Amino acid sequence: MITSTLLNYNSLRNLEYRQNTKVIAYADDLMILVKGSNQVEVENYANIEAQKVANWARNNKMSFNDQKSKVMIITKKKPKNRREIKIFLNNKNNITGRHDKLPGHYH
């Protein structure tokens, strides 16, 4: 059973993601890295990729716990106006999120 789950999980990494997206899977953890020029762009790309992952999970009779899922937006500069992060999993906007500035960047 573990082997088939890992093979299925490997197929998740091989989905067709956008060029600005990198997916890292280790054991039962998944990280989706998305790059964009601003928060709205990152949210849009992340929501597209999260939907792909949710569809994959549904097709493989699996699910991701949206209560345990986290999101972090990392920027070079401190955002002028921080706003709520709007990334959805399982059609819910309840993913815990935070903003962080890259260490060593003091612009």
PDB file of C-alpha atoms in Angstrom, residues 5 7 10-11 13 26 34 38 40 42-44 54 68 70 74 85-87 94 97 102-104 107:
ATOM      1  CA  THR A   5       0.727   5.758  -2.414  1.00  0.00           C
ATOM      2  CA  LEU A   7       3.938   6.226  -6.792  1.00  0.00           C
ATOM      3  CA  ASN A  10       5.219  11.018  -7.422  1.00  0.00           C
ATOM      4  CA  SER A  11       2.614  11.581 -10.139  1.00  0.00           C
ATOM      5  CA  ARG A  13       5.046  16.154  -8.667  1.00  0.00           C
ATOM      6  CA  TYR A  26       9.027  14.600   0.656  1.00  0.00           C
ATOM      7  CA  VAL A  34       5.257  30.167  -6.660  1.00  0.00           C
ATOM      8  CA  ASN A  38       3.278  41.117  -6.471  1.00  0.00           C
ATOM      9  CA  VAL A  40      -2.063  39.383  -6.133  1.00  0.00           C
ATOM     10  CA  VAL A  42       1.365  35.140  -6.429  1.00  0.00           C
ATOM     11  CA  GLU A  43      -2.102  34.450  -5.010  1.00  0.00           C
ATOM     12  CA  ASN A  44      -3.543  33.905  -8.490  1.00  0.00           C
ATOM     13  CA  ALA A  54      -6.900  19.360  -5.070  1.00  0.00           C
ATOM     14  CA  LYS A  68      -2.780  22.042   8.644  1.00  0.00           C
ATOM     15  CA  LYS A  70       0.241  26.991   5.652  1.00  0.00           C
ATOM     16  CA  ILE A  74       8.356  36.226   1.140  1.00  0.00           C
ATOM     17  CA  ILE A  85      -3.512  36.359   1.986  1.00  0.00           C
ATOM     18  CA  LYS A  86      -6.176  34.818  -0.245  1.00  0.00           C
ATOM     19  CA  ILE A  87      -5.098  31.307  -1.147  1.00  0.00           C
ATOM     20  CA  ASN A  94      -8.739  29.219   5.817  1.00  0.00           C
ATOM     21  CA  GLY A  97      -0.657  32.774   6.231  1.00  0.00           C
ATOM     22  CA  LEU A 102      14.071  37.965   3.045  1.00  0.00           C
ATOM     23  CA  PRO A 103      16.933  38.202   5.554  1.00  0.00           C
ATOM     24  CA  GLY A 104      19.659  40.631   4.579  1.00  0.00           C
ATOM     25  CA  HIS A 107      15.637  48.395   1.034  1.00  0.00           C
TER      26      HIS A 107
END
